[in-house]
Amino acid sequence: MTAMDVEIQDLRVLRAVADTGSLAGAARALGLSQAGVSRRVQRVERATGLAVLYRDHRGALLTATGRLLLDCADELLPVVDRLLAAGTQGGPPGPPTERLRIGAVPHPALPLVAARARALLPSAAVEVRAGECGTVDCGTGGCGTGDCGSALPDLFRLHRLDLVVFRHFPHLDGPLPEALGTAVLAEESLLVRTAADHRPAERASVSLLDLDGRTCLLPAGRRHAALHHRFMTAVRRRGVHVEVRWAADEAEAAALACATGGVLPAYPLPAPAAGMVCLPLDDTAVRHRLLLAWRPGDRAAAWAHRLAEEVRESYAGGGAGGI
């Protein structure tokens, strides 16, 4: 078998695996069985003689060979789709459908970003991919290092993104890459959530020093890894001692915080959970910016500053959590 034996459907499967992060997700997206997806991947690997995927507890990830093949697929598949559409319609191929892909951390301002982007590009299909940790939150670089400089370019390249919305902590994260354009969407601080009837809830804000000796509840899971890394780094740098207790999820962490008088670190949220209040942490170590990033020279560079300005004004004016 040679590279010429790779079929168009094989490339579609590879794109679906890259988009969903797993063979099962690709199967659901394409309406195939997982075994069928696995056979397609094996076909590509036999044709190239190289591994295109490796699997771990996070799912299926592309190898360097897989990413190179996917770059070629992303150039070929739109051409094939236009040719197929032209054959169906009996006319010349029309212009490709424009897509705007935005990778973002979960945040109350995200609907504004999507809405303003759609207004600026009404003919584009806006796709938003939200997630924490190595997906879009460069605060840990996917490995807890805080290396924003290496993480951001990889996000654009590996996930085929046009824009990235992410948090940057100047005192905790690595430097921003000079090769990317950025603009501020909001300036904020970490919060702590605590029971409404506990003494700190009566204050307008608290400092990291106020948390000395208190119980800190942390929900488990990769989705919270960037938050935990930044909060605990800031606590250590301030010389503050907290008793860390882990919870299965956010609901359990909130319940334990209410039961123990502890605190639960959090990013800005649309609203606190029932029975709890959110207090900003008044400390420079945990102040951060929500940033919009793009690659100079890409199509988004022409209007990204305008998008950021409109989102910043609307978000601040709506009082949706900016501090």
PDB file of C-alpha atoms in Angstrom:
ATOM      1  CA  MET A   1       0.000   0.000   0.000  1.00  0.00           C
ATOM      2  CA  THR A   2       1.273   3.491  -0.866  1.00  0.00           C
ATOM      3  CA  ALA A   3       0.337   7.064   0.002  1.00  0.00           C
ATOM      4  CA  MET A   4      -1.758   7.082  -3.183  1.00  0.00           C
ATOM      5  CA  ASP A   5      -4.114   4.607  -1.486  1.00  0.00           C
ATOM      6  CA  VAL A   6      -5.263   7.236   1.052  1.00  0.00           C
ATOM      7  CA  GLU A   7      -8.884   8.159   0.319  1.00  0.00           C
ATOM      8  CA  ILE A   8     -10.777  11.418   0.802  1.00  0.00           C
ATOM      9  CA  GLN A   9     -12.866   9.829   3.551  1.00  0.00           C
ATOM     10  CA  ASP A  10      -9.647   8.895   5.366  1.00  0.00           C
ATOM     11  CA  LEU A  11      -8.723  12.569   5.460  1.00  0.00           C
ATOM     12  CA  ARG A  12     -12.186  13.529   6.692  1.00  0.00           C
ATOM     13  CA  VAL A  13     -11.791  11.040   9.534  1.00  0.00           C
ATOM     14  CA  LEU A  14      -8.409  12.521  10.440  1.00  0.00           C
ATOM     15  CA  ARG A  15      -9.911  16.037  10.528  1.00  0.00           C
ATOM     16  CA  ALA A  16     -12.791  14.818  12.718  1.00  0.00           C
ATOM     17  CA  VAL A  17     -10.403  13.153  15.167  1.00  0.00           C
ATOM     18  CA  ALA A  18      -8.385  16.369  15.400  1.00  0.00           C
ATOM     19  CA  ASP A  19     -11.550  18.434  15.988  1.00  0.00           C
ATOM     20  CA  THR A  20     -13.115  16.155  18.607  1.00  0.00           C
ATOM     21  CA  GLY A  21      -9.978  14.775  20.280  1.00  0.00           C
ATOM     22  CA  SER A  22     -11.103  11.138  20.207  1.00  0.00           C
ATOM     23  CA  LEU A  23     -12.054   8.298  17.888  1.00  0.00           C
ATOM     24  CA  ALA A  24     -15.491   8.079  19.514  1.00  0.00           C
ATOM     25  CA  GLY A  25     -16.086  11.791  18.966  1.00  0.00           C
ATOM     26  CA  ALA A  26     -15.042  11.513  15.331  1.00  0.00           C
ATOM     27  CA  ALA A  27     -17.402   8.576  14.864  1.00  0.00           C
ATOM     28  CA  ARG A  28     -20.328  10.587  16.256  1.00  0.00           C
ATOM     29  CA  ALA A  29     -19.483  13.625  14.125  1.00  0.00           C
ATOM     30  CA  LEU A  30     -19.283  11.596  10.905  1.00  0.00           C
ATOM     31  CA  GLY A  31     -22.094   9.152  11.634  1.00  0.00           C
ATOM     32  CA  LEU A  32     -19.729   6.174  11.512  1.00  0.00           C
ATOM     33  CA  SER A  33     -18.939   3.369  13.907  1.00  0.00           C
ATOM     34  CA  GLN A  34     -15.872   3.749  16.107  1.00  0.00           C
ATOM     35  CA  ALA A  35     -14.478   0.594  14.529  1.00  0.00           C
ATOM     36  CA  GLY A  36     -14.909   2.169  11.093  1.00  0.00           C
ATOM     37  CA  VAL A  37     -13.022   5.275  12.210  1.00  0.00           C
ATOM     38  CA  SER A  38     -10.259   3.110  13.674  1.00  0.00           C
ATOM     39  CA  ARG A  39      -9.931   1.201  10.379  1.00  0.00           C
ATOM     40  CA  ARG A  40      -9.623   4.465   8.448  1.00  0.00           C
ATOM     41  CA  VAL A  41      -6.837   5.644  10.748  1.00  0.00           C
ATOM     42  CA  GLN A  42      -5.049   2.312  10.405  1.00  0.00           C
ATOM     43  CA  ARG A  43      -5.372   2.591   6.631  1.00  0.00           C
ATOM     44  CA  VAL A  44      -3.605   5.956   6.660  1.00  0.00           C
ATOM     45  CA  GLU A  45      -0.857   4.627   8.916  1.00  0.00           C
ATOM     46  CA  ARG A  46      -0.283   1.611   6.641  1.00  0.00           C
ATOM     47  CA  ALA A  47      -0.178   3.862   3.591  1.00  0.00           C
ATOM     48  CA  THR A  48       2.351   6.272   5.102  1.00  0.00           C
ATOM     49  CA  GLY A  49       4.271   3.753   7.157  1.00  0.00           C
ATOM     50  CA  LEU A  50       4.125   6.170  10.104  1.00  0.00           C
ATOM     51  CA  ALA A  51       1.908   6.695  13.157  1.00  0.00           C
ATOM     52  CA  VAL A  52      -0.520   9.598  12.728  1.00  0.00           C
ATOM     53  CA  LEU A  53      -2.153   9.379  16.179  1.00  0.00           C
ATOM     54  CA  TYR A  54      -1.124   8.592  19.698  1.00  0.00           C
ATOM     55  CA  ARG A  55      -3.548   7.894  22.514  1.00  0.00           C
ATOM     56  CA  ASP A  56      -3.424   8.725  26.209  1.00  0.00           C
ATOM     57  CA  HIS A  57      -5.899   9.440  29.012  1.00  0.00           C
ATOM     58  CA  ARG A  58      -6.932  12.671  27.276  1.00  0.00           C
ATOM     59  CA  GLY A  59      -7.994  10.953  24.059  1.00  0.00           C
ATOM     60  CA  ALA A  60      -6.407  10.808  20.600  1.00  0.00           C
ATOM     61  CA  LEU A  61      -3.802  13.395  19.598  1.00  0.00           C
ATOM     62  CA  LEU A  62      -2.077  13.936  16.262  1.00  0.00           C
ATOM     63  CA  THR A  63       1.588  13.127  15.900  1.00  0.00           C
ATOM     64  CA  ALA A  64       3.878  15.400  13.893  1.00  0.00           C
ATOM     65  CA  THR A  65       3.145  13.226  10.847  1.00  0.00           C
ATOM     66  CA  GLY A  66      -0.576  13.481  11.521  1.00  0.00           C
ATOM     67  CA  ARG A  67      -0.437  17.276  11.760  1.00  0.00           C
ATOM     68  CA  LEU A  68       1.482  17.507   8.485  1.00  0.00           C
ATOM     69  CA  LEU A  69      -1.048  15.260   6.770  1.00  0.00           C
ATOM     70  CA  LEU A  70      -3.903  17.309   8.266  1.00  0.00           C
ATOM     71  CA  ASP A  71      -2.420  20.534   6.866  1.00  0.00           C
ATOM     72  CA  CYS A  72      -2.557  18.942   3.416  1.00  0.00           C
ATOM     73  CA  ALA A  73      -6.083  17.666   4.076  1.00  0.00           C
ATOM     74  CA  ASP A  74      -7.295  21.138   5.046  1.00  0.00           C
ATOM     75  CA  GLU A  75      -6.120  22.433   1.683  1.00  0.00           C
ATOM     76  CA  LEU A  76      -7.541  19.543  -0.321  1.00  0.00           C
ATOM     77  CA  LEU A  77     -10.947  18.927   1.309  1.00  0.00           C
ATOM     78  CA  PRO A  78     -12.481  22.384   0.569  1.00  0.00           C
ATOM     79  CA  VAL A  79     -11.501  21.968  -3.107  1.00  0.00           C
ATOM     80  CA  VAL A  80     -13.084  18.514  -3.246  1.00  0.00           C
ATOM     81  CA  ASP A  81     -16.246  19.826  -1.550  1.00  0.00           C
ATOM     82  CA  ARG A  82     -16.569  22.652  -4.088  1.00  0.00           C
ATOM     83  CA  LEU A  83     -16.110  20.231  -6.981  1.00  0.00           C
ATOM     84  CA  LEU A  84     -18.760  17.902  -5.565  1.00  0.00           C
ATOM     85  CA  ALA A  85     -21.140  20.826  -5.037  1.00  0.00           C
ATOM     86  CA  ALA A  86     -20.585  21.988  -8.617  1.00  0.00           C
ATOM     87  CA  GLY A  87     -21.336  18.507  -9.938  1.00  0.00           C
ATOM     88  CA  THR A  88     -24.567  18.366  -7.947  1.00  0.00           C
ATOM     89  CA  GLN A  89     -25.756  21.805  -9.038  1.00  0.00           C
ATOM     90  CA  GLY A  90     -24.666  21.432 -12.650  1.00  0.00           C
ATOM     91  CA  GLY A  91     -22.804  24.724 -12.600  1.00  0.00           C
ATOM     92  CA  PRO A  92     -19.409  26.200 -11.839  1.00  0.00           C
ATOM     93  CA  PRO A  93     -18.115  25.961  -8.275  1.00  0.00           C
ATOM     94  CA  GLY A  94     -19.130  28.866  -6.071  1.00  0.00           C
ATOM     95  CA  PRO A  95     -17.054  30.645  -3.470  1.00  0.00           C
ATOM     96  CA  PRO A  96     -16.115  28.610  -0.399  1.00  0.00           C
ATOM     97  CA  THR A  97     -18.133  29.104   2.752  1.00  0.00           C
ATOM     98  CA  GLU A  98     -16.120  31.368   5.067  1.00  0.00           C
ATOM     99  CA  ARG A  99     -15.510  30.097   8.566  1.00  0.00           C
ATOM    100  CA  LEU A 100     -14.259  32.048  11.553  1.00  0.00           C
ATOM    101  CA  ARG A 101     -12.870  29.782  14.270  1.00  0.00           C
ATOM    102  CA  ILE A 102     -12.539  31.218  17.775  1.00  0.00           C
ATOM    103  CA  GLY A 103     -10.858  29.322  20.591  1.00  0.00           C
ATOM    104  CA  ALA A 104     -11.804  30.682  24.005  1.00  0.00           C
ATOM    105  CA  VAL A 105     -11.778  30.094  27.721  1.00  0.00           C
ATOM    106  CA  PRO A 106     -15.277  29.944  29.267  1.00  0.00           C
ATOM    107  CA  HIS A 107     -16.149  33.527  30.214  1.00  0.00           C
ATOM    108  CA  PRO A 108     -19.253  35.745  30.548  1.00  0.00           C
ATOM    109  CA  ALA A 109     -17.958  37.958  27.711  1.00  0.00           C
ATOM    110  CA  LEU A 110     -17.816  35.089  25.220  1.00  0.00           C
ATOM    111  CA  PRO A 111     -21.360  35.628  23.822  1.00  0.00           C
ATOM    112  CA  LEU A 112     -20.379  39.233  23.085  1.00  0.00           C
ATOM    113  CA  VAL A 113     -17.282  38.088  21.222  1.00  0.00           C
ATOM    114  CA  ALA A 114     -19.333  35.722  19.063  1.00  0.00           C
ATOM    115  CA  ALA A 115     -22.095  38.266  18.416  1.00  0.00           C
ATOM    116  CA  ARG A 116     -19.730  41.113  17.500  1.00  0.00           C
ATOM    117  CA  ALA A 117     -17.670  38.803  15.288  1.00  0.00           C
ATOM    118  CA  ARG A 118     -20.811  37.737  13.433  1.00  0.00           C
ATOM    119  CA  ALA A 119     -21.807  41.380  12.981  1.00  0.00           C
ATOM    120  CA  LEU A 120     -18.393  42.232  11.517  1.00  0.00           C
ATOM    121  CA  LEU A 121     -18.446  39.172   9.209  1.00  0.00           C
ATOM    122  CA  PRO A 122     -22.156  38.504   8.487  1.00  0.00           C
ATOM    123  CA  SER A 123     -21.368  35.980   5.729  1.00  0.00           C
ATOM    124  CA  ALA A 124     -19.075  33.861   7.915  1.00  0.00           C
ATOM    125  CA  ALA A 125     -19.979  30.782   9.899  1.00  0.00           C
ATOM    126  CA  VAL A 126     -18.672  31.609  13.382  1.00  0.00           C
ATOM    127  CA  GLU A 127     -17.418  28.582  15.340  1.00  0.00           C
ATOM    128  CA  VAL A 128     -16.556  28.910  19.035  1.00  0.00           C
ATOM    129  CA  ARG A 129     -14.490  26.237  20.756  1.00  0.00           C
ATOM    130  CA  ALA A 130     -14.450  26.815  24.496  1.00  0.00           C
ATOM    131  CA  GLY A 131     -12.302  24.883  26.937  1.00  0.00           C
ATOM    132  CA  GLU A 132      -9.690  25.187  29.657  1.00  0.00           C
ATOM    133  CA  CYS A 133      -6.115  24.046  30.150  1.00  0.00           C
ATOM    134  CA  GLY A 134      -4.076  23.099  27.102  1.00  0.00           C
ATOM    135  CA  THR A 135      -6.949  23.679  24.663  1.00  0.00           C
ATOM    136  CA  VAL A 136      -7.144  27.457  24.876  1.00  0.00           C
ATOM    137  CA  ASP A 137      -6.034  28.562  28.321  1.00  0.00           C
ATOM    138  CA  CYS A 138      -2.310  29.198  27.922  1.00  0.00           C
ATOM    139  CA  GLY A 139      -1.864  29.835  31.612  1.00  0.00           C
ATOM    140  CA  THR A 140      -0.434  26.343  32.038  1.00  0.00           C
ATOM    141  CA  GLY A 141       0.771  25.687  28.535  1.00  0.00           C
ATOM    142  CA  GLY A 142      -0.969  22.337  28.842  1.00  0.00           C
ATOM    143  CA  CYS A 143       1.608  21.156  31.356  1.00  0.00           C
ATOM    144  CA  GLY A 144       1.561  23.566  34.278  1.00  0.00           C
ATOM    145  CA  THR A 145       4.542  25.644  33.186  1.00  0.00           C
ATOM    146  CA  GLY A 146       2.838  28.987  32.632  1.00  0.00           C
ATOM    147  CA  ASP A 147       4.630  29.328  29.292  1.00  0.00           C
ATOM    148  CA  CYS A 148       2.247  31.470  27.227  1.00  0.00           C
ATOM    149  CA  GLY A 149       4.948  32.149  24.664  1.00  0.00           C
ATOM    150  CA  SER A 150       5.023  28.551  23.423  1.00  0.00           C
ATOM    151  CA  ALA A 151       1.348  27.722  23.967  1.00  0.00           C
ATOM    152  CA  LEU A 152      -0.375  30.415  21.904  1.00  0.00           C
ATOM    153  CA  PRO A 153       1.278  29.769  18.524  1.00  0.00           C
ATOM    154  CA  ASP A 154       0.557  26.054  18.971  1.00  0.00           C
ATOM    155  CA  LEU A 155      -3.120  26.805  19.599  1.00  0.00           C
ATOM    156  CA  PHE A 156      -3.456  28.637  16.288  1.00  0.00           C
ATOM    157  CA  ARG A 157      -1.533  26.011  14.353  1.00  0.00           C
ATOM    158  CA  LEU A 158      -2.896  22.807  15.854  1.00  0.00           C
ATOM    159  CA  HIS A 159      -6.543  23.864  16.215  1.00  0.00           C
ATOM    160  CA  ARG A 160      -6.726  25.931  12.995  1.00  0.00           C
ATOM    161  CA  LEU A 161      -7.975  28.985  14.877  1.00  0.00           C
ATOM    162  CA  ASP A 162      -8.419  32.544  13.616  1.00  0.00           C
ATOM    163  CA  LEU A 163      -8.788  34.153  17.057  1.00  0.00           C
ATOM    164  CA  VAL A 164      -8.024  33.105  20.630  1.00  0.00           C
ATOM    165  CA  VAL A 165      -9.651  34.542  23.783  1.00  0.00           C
ATOM    166  CA  PHE A 166      -7.526  33.780  26.838  1.00  0.00           C
ATOM    167  CA  ARG A 167      -6.515  35.019  30.290  1.00  0.00           C
ATOM    168  CA  HIS A 168      -3.067  36.425  30.972  1.00  0.00           C
ATOM    169  CA  PHE A 169      -1.723  36.952  34.499  1.00  0.00           C
ATOM    170  CA  PRO A 170       1.285  39.331  34.177  1.00  0.00           C
ATOM    171  CA  HIS A 171       2.695  38.304  37.573  1.00  0.00           C
ATOM    172  CA  LEU A 172       2.191  34.559  37.137  1.00  0.00           C
ATOM    173  CA  ASP A 173       2.336  33.656  33.448  1.00  0.00           C
ATOM    174  CA  GLY A 174       5.179  33.704  30.990  1.00  0.00           C
ATOM    175  CA  PRO A 175       5.639  36.616  28.554  1.00  0.00           C
ATOM    176  CA  LEU A 176       3.297  37.003  25.610  1.00  0.00           C
ATOM    177  CA  PRO A 177       4.771  36.089  22.213  1.00  0.00           C
ATOM    178  CA  GLU A 178       5.826  39.129  20.213  1.00  0.00           C
ATOM    179  CA  ALA A 179       4.765  37.474  16.966  1.00  0.00           C
ATOM    180  CA  LEU A 180       1.054  37.703  17.857  1.00  0.00           C
ATOM    181  CA  GLY A 181      -1.266  40.687  17.986  1.00  0.00           C
ATOM    182  CA  THR A 182      -3.303  41.133  21.178  1.00  0.00           C
ATOM    183  CA  ALA A 183      -5.952  43.497  22.541  1.00  0.00           C
ATOM    184  CA  VAL A 184      -7.603  43.782  25.957  1.00  0.00           C
ATOM    185  CA  LEU A 185     -11.240  42.688  26.336  1.00  0.00           C
ATOM    186  CA  ALA A 186     -11.478  43.078  30.146  1.00  0.00           C
ATOM    187  CA  GLU A 187      -9.323  43.616  33.224  1.00  0.00           C
ATOM    188  CA  GLU A 188     -10.307  41.435  36.162  1.00  0.00           C
ATOM    189  CA  SER A 189      -9.156  39.643  39.280  1.00  0.00           C
ATOM    190  CA  LEU A 190      -9.644  36.151  40.632  1.00  0.00           C
ATOM    191  CA  LEU A 191     -12.592  35.716  42.981  1.00  0.00           C
ATOM    192  CA  VAL A 192     -13.214  33.574  46.018  1.00  0.00           C
ATOM    193  CA  ARG A 193     -16.665  32.170  46.685  1.00  0.00           C
ATOM    194  CA  THR A 194     -17.809  31.651  50.245  1.00  0.00           C
ATOM    195  CA  ALA A 195     -21.058  31.086  52.106  1.00  0.00           C
ATOM    196  CA  ALA A 196     -23.244  34.182  52.369  1.00  0.00           C
ATOM    197  CA  ASP A 197     -23.464  33.843  56.165  1.00  0.00           C
ATOM    198  CA  HIS A 198     -19.696  33.570  56.769  1.00  0.00           C
ATOM    199  CA  ARG A 199     -17.781  36.559  58.081  1.00  0.00           C
ATOM    200  CA  PRO A 200     -15.722  37.361  54.943  1.00  0.00           C
ATOM    201  CA  ALA A 201     -18.943  37.689  52.939  1.00  0.00           C
ATOM    202  CA  GLU A 202     -19.630  41.031  54.634  1.00  0.00           C
ATOM    203  CA  ARG A 203     -16.565  42.620  53.028  1.00  0.00           C
ATOM    204  CA  ALA A 204     -16.286  44.256  49.614  1.00  0.00           C
ATOM    205  CA  SER A 205     -13.098  42.321  48.834  1.00  0.00           C
ATOM    206  CA  VAL A 206     -10.430  40.157  50.454  1.00  0.00           C
ATOM    207  CA  SER A 207      -6.685  39.771  50.005  1.00  0.00           C
ATOM    208  CA  LEU A 208      -4.582  36.654  49.759  1.00  0.00           C
ATOM    209  CA  LEU A 209      -3.295  37.384  53.292  1.00  0.00           C
ATOM    210  CA  ASP A 210      -6.889  37.192  54.542  1.00  0.00           C
ATOM    211  CA  LEU A 211      -6.948  33.559  53.442  1.00  0.00           C
ATOM    212  CA  ASP A 212      -4.063  32.530  55.712  1.00  0.00           C
ATOM    213  CA  GLY A 213      -5.077  29.486  57.752  1.00  0.00           C
ATOM    214  CA  ARG A 214      -8.385  29.017  55.914  1.00  0.00           C
ATOM    215  CA  THR A 215      -9.629  25.926  54.112  1.00  0.00           C
ATOM    216  CA  CYS A 216      -9.491  26.161  50.325  1.00  0.00           C
ATOM    217  CA  LEU A 217     -11.741  23.858  48.270  1.00  0.00           C
ATOM    218  CA  LEU A 218     -10.531  22.805  44.822  1.00  0.00           C
ATOM    219  CA  PRO A 219     -12.701  20.787  42.409  1.00  0.00           C
ATOM    220  CA  ALA A 220     -10.785  18.026  40.638  1.00  0.00           C
ATOM    221  CA  GLY A 221     -10.378  17.686  36.884  1.00  0.00           C
ATOM    222  CA  ARG A 222      -8.294  19.069  34.015  1.00  0.00           C
ATOM    223  CA  ARG A 223     -10.896  21.764  33.351  1.00  0.00           C
ATOM    224  CA  HIS A 224      -9.834  23.527  36.554  1.00  0.00           C
ATOM    225  CA  ALA A 225      -6.076  22.926  36.238  1.00  0.00           C
ATOM    226  CA  ALA A 226      -5.149  26.440  35.046  1.00  0.00           C
ATOM    227  CA  LEU A 227      -7.132  28.090  37.865  1.00  0.00           C
ATOM    228  CA  HIS A 228      -5.586  25.841  40.516  1.00  0.00           C
ATOM    229  CA  HIS A 229      -2.078  26.416  39.192  1.00  0.00           C
ATOM    230  CA  ARG A 230      -2.404  30.187  39.249  1.00  0.00           C
ATOM    231  CA  PHE A 231      -4.161  30.398  42.613  1.00  0.00           C
ATOM    232  CA  MET A 232      -1.714  28.123  44.408  1.00  0.00           C
ATOM    233  CA  THR A 233       1.281  29.868  42.790  1.00  0.00           C
ATOM    234  CA  ALA A 234      -0.004  33.237  44.019  1.00  0.00           C
ATOM    235  CA  VAL A 235      -0.629  31.829  47.522  1.00  0.00           C
ATOM    236  CA  ARG A 236       2.903  30.434  47.756  1.00  0.00           C
ATOM    237  CA  ARG A 237       4.491  33.655  46.559  1.00  0.00           C
ATOM    238  CA  ARG A 238       2.614  35.612  49.211  1.00  0.00           C
ATOM    239  CA  GLY A 239       3.734  33.154  51.911  1.00  0.00           C
ATOM    240  CA  VAL A 240       0.131  32.300  52.740  1.00  0.00           C
ATOM    241  CA  HIS A 241      -0.774  28.890  54.170  1.00  0.00           C
ATOM    242  CA  VAL A 242      -4.113  27.369  53.201  1.00  0.00           C
ATOM    243  CA  GLU A 243      -5.485  23.916  53.945  1.00  0.00           C
ATOM    244  CA  VAL A 244      -6.346  22.406  50.577  1.00  0.00           C
ATOM    245  CA  ARG A 245      -9.283  20.009  50.317  1.00  0.00           C
ATOM    246  CA  TRP A 246     -10.253  18.397  47.032  1.00  0.00           C
ATOM    247  CA  ALA A 247     -13.806  17.874  45.824  1.00  0.00           C
ATOM    248  CA  ALA A 248     -15.235  15.739  43.049  1.00  0.00           C
ATOM    249  CA  ASP A 249     -16.757  18.707  41.201  1.00  0.00           C
ATOM    250  CA  GLU A 250     -17.774  22.360  41.595  1.00  0.00           C
ATOM    251  CA  ALA A 251     -21.095  21.546  43.271  1.00  0.00           C
ATOM    252  CA  GLU A 252     -19.394  19.456  45.955  1.00  0.00           C
ATOM    253  CA  ALA A 253     -16.681  22.079  46.404  1.00  0.00           C
ATOM    254  CA  ALA A 254     -19.321  24.784  46.926  1.00  0.00           C
ATOM    255  CA  ALA A 255     -21.184  22.622  49.442  1.00  0.00           C
ATOM    256  CA  LEU A 256     -17.999  21.890  51.389  1.00  0.00           C
ATOM    257  CA  ALA A 257     -17.071  25.575  51.390  1.00  0.00           C
ATOM    258  CA  CYS A 258     -20.424  26.369  52.988  1.00  0.00           C
ATOM    259  CA  ALA A 259     -20.076  23.528  55.483  1.00  0.00           C
ATOM    260  CA  THR A 260     -16.527  24.330  56.581  1.00  0.00           C
ATOM    261  CA  GLY A 261     -16.391  28.108  56.260  1.00  0.00           C
ATOM    262  CA  GLY A 262     -13.818  27.652  53.514  1.00  0.00           C
ATOM    263  CA  VAL A 263     -13.310  29.472  50.237  1.00  0.00           C
ATOM    264  CA  LEU A 264     -13.482  28.373  46.629  1.00  0.00           C
ATOM    265  CA  PRO A 265     -11.272  30.217  44.088  1.00  0.00           C
ATOM    266  CA  ALA A 266     -13.056  31.130  40.872  1.00  0.00           C
ATOM    267  CA  TYR A 267     -12.788  33.105  37.690  1.00  0.00           C
ATOM    268  CA  PRO A 268     -15.372  35.880  37.163  1.00  0.00           C
ATOM    269  CA  LEU A 269     -18.796  34.284  36.773  1.00  0.00           C
ATOM    270  CA  PRO A 270     -22.164  35.608  35.541  1.00  0.00           C
ATOM    271  CA  ALA A 271     -23.706  34.970  38.989  1.00  0.00           C
ATOM    272  CA  PRO A 272     -22.723  33.279  42.265  1.00  0.00           C
ATOM    273  CA  ALA A 273     -24.160  29.923  43.261  1.00  0.00           C
ATOM    274  CA  ALA A 274     -27.198  29.900  45.540  1.00  0.00           C
ATOM    275  CA  GLY A 275     -26.260  30.618  49.141  1.00  0.00           C
ATOM    276  CA  MET A 276     -22.814  31.941  48.217  1.00  0.00           C
ATOM    277  CA  VAL A 277     -21.218  35.290  47.432  1.00  0.00           C
ATOM    278  CA  CYS A 278     -18.259  36.104  45.189  1.00  0.00           C
ATOM    279  CA  LEU A 279     -15.571  38.420  46.540  1.00  0.00           C
ATOM    280  CA  PRO A 280     -12.740  39.830  44.406  1.00  0.00           C
ATOM    281  CA  LEU A 281      -9.218  39.073  45.557  1.00  0.00           C
ATOM    282  CA  ASP A 282      -7.605  42.488  45.985  1.00  0.00           C
ATOM    283  CA  ASP A 283      -4.062  41.460  45.115  1.00  0.00           C
ATOM    284  CA  THR A 284      -1.828  42.320  42.158  1.00  0.00           C
ATOM    285  CA  ALA A 285      -0.654  38.705  41.877  1.00  0.00           C
ATOM    286  CA  VAL A 286      -4.069  37.503  40.732  1.00  0.00           C
ATOM    287  CA  ARG A 287      -5.117  40.456  38.616  1.00  0.00           C
ATOM    288  CA  HIS A 288      -5.297  39.518  34.958  1.00  0.00           C
ATOM    289  CA  ARG A 289      -6.531  40.520  31.553  1.00  0.00           C
ATOM    290  CA  LEU A 290      -8.907  38.785  29.212  1.00  0.00           C
ATOM    291  CA  LEU A 291      -7.147  39.143  25.859  1.00  0.00           C
ATOM    292  CA  LEU A 292      -7.996  38.625  22.216  1.00  0.00           C
ATOM    293  CA  ALA A 293      -5.103  37.289  20.111  1.00  0.00           C
ATOM    294  CA  TRP A 294      -4.577  36.891  16.373  1.00  0.00           C
ATOM    295  CA  ARG A 295      -1.739  36.264  13.965  1.00  0.00           C
ATOM    296  CA  PRO A 296      -0.553  39.331  12.018  1.00  0.00           C
ATOM    297  CA  GLY A 297      -1.118  38.778   8.334  1.00  0.00           C
ATOM    298  CA  ASP A 298      -4.151  36.540   8.849  1.00  0.00           C
ATOM    299  CA  ARG A 299      -7.555  37.738   7.660  1.00  0.00           C
ATOM    300  CA  ALA A 300      -8.671  38.489  11.236  1.00  0.00           C
ATOM    301  CA  ALA A 301      -5.858  41.001  11.740  1.00  0.00           C
ATOM    302  CA  ALA A 302      -7.689  43.640   9.681  1.00  0.00           C
ATOM    303  CA  TRP A 303     -10.607  43.972  12.107  1.00  0.00           C
ATOM    304  CA  ALA A 304      -9.505  42.260  15.358  1.00  0.00           C
ATOM    305  CA  HIS A 305      -8.777  45.592  17.103  1.00  0.00           C
ATOM    306  CA  ARG A 306     -12.273  46.828  16.239  1.00  0.00           C
ATOM    307  CA  LEU A 307     -13.803  43.600  17.546  1.00  0.00           C
ATOM    308  CA  ALA A 308     -11.877  43.935  20.816  1.00  0.00           C
ATOM    309  CA  GLU A 309     -12.931  47.557  21.240  1.00  0.00           C
ATOM    310  CA  GLU A 310     -16.628  46.778  20.721  1.00  0.00           C
ATOM    311  CA  VAL A 311     -16.541  43.824  23.122  1.00  0.00           C
ATOM    312  CA  ARG A 312     -14.624  45.820  25.757  1.00  0.00           C
ATOM    313  CA  GLU A 313     -17.118  48.699  25.672  1.00  0.00           C
ATOM    314  CA  SER A 314     -20.192  46.456  25.732  1.00  0.00           C
ATOM    315  CA  TYR A 315     -18.860  44.177  28.461  1.00  0.00           C
ATOM    316  CA  ALA A 316     -17.808  47.041  30.743  1.00  0.00           C
ATOM    317  CA  GLY A 317     -21.062  48.900  30.098  1.00  0.00           C
ATOM    318  CA  GLY A 318     -23.142  45.835  30.905  1.00  0.00           C
ATOM    319  CA  GLY A 319     -21.416  45.279  34.245  1.00  0.00           C
ATOM    320  CA  ALA A 320     -20.949  41.618  33.446  1.00  0.00           C
ATOM    321  CA  GLY A 321     -18.199  40.962  35.902  1.00  0.00           C
ATOM    322  CA  GLY A 322     -15.443  43.413  35.020  1.00  0.00           C
ATOM    323  CA  ILE A 323     -13.575  44.739  38.026  1.00  0.00           C
TER     324      ILE A 323
END
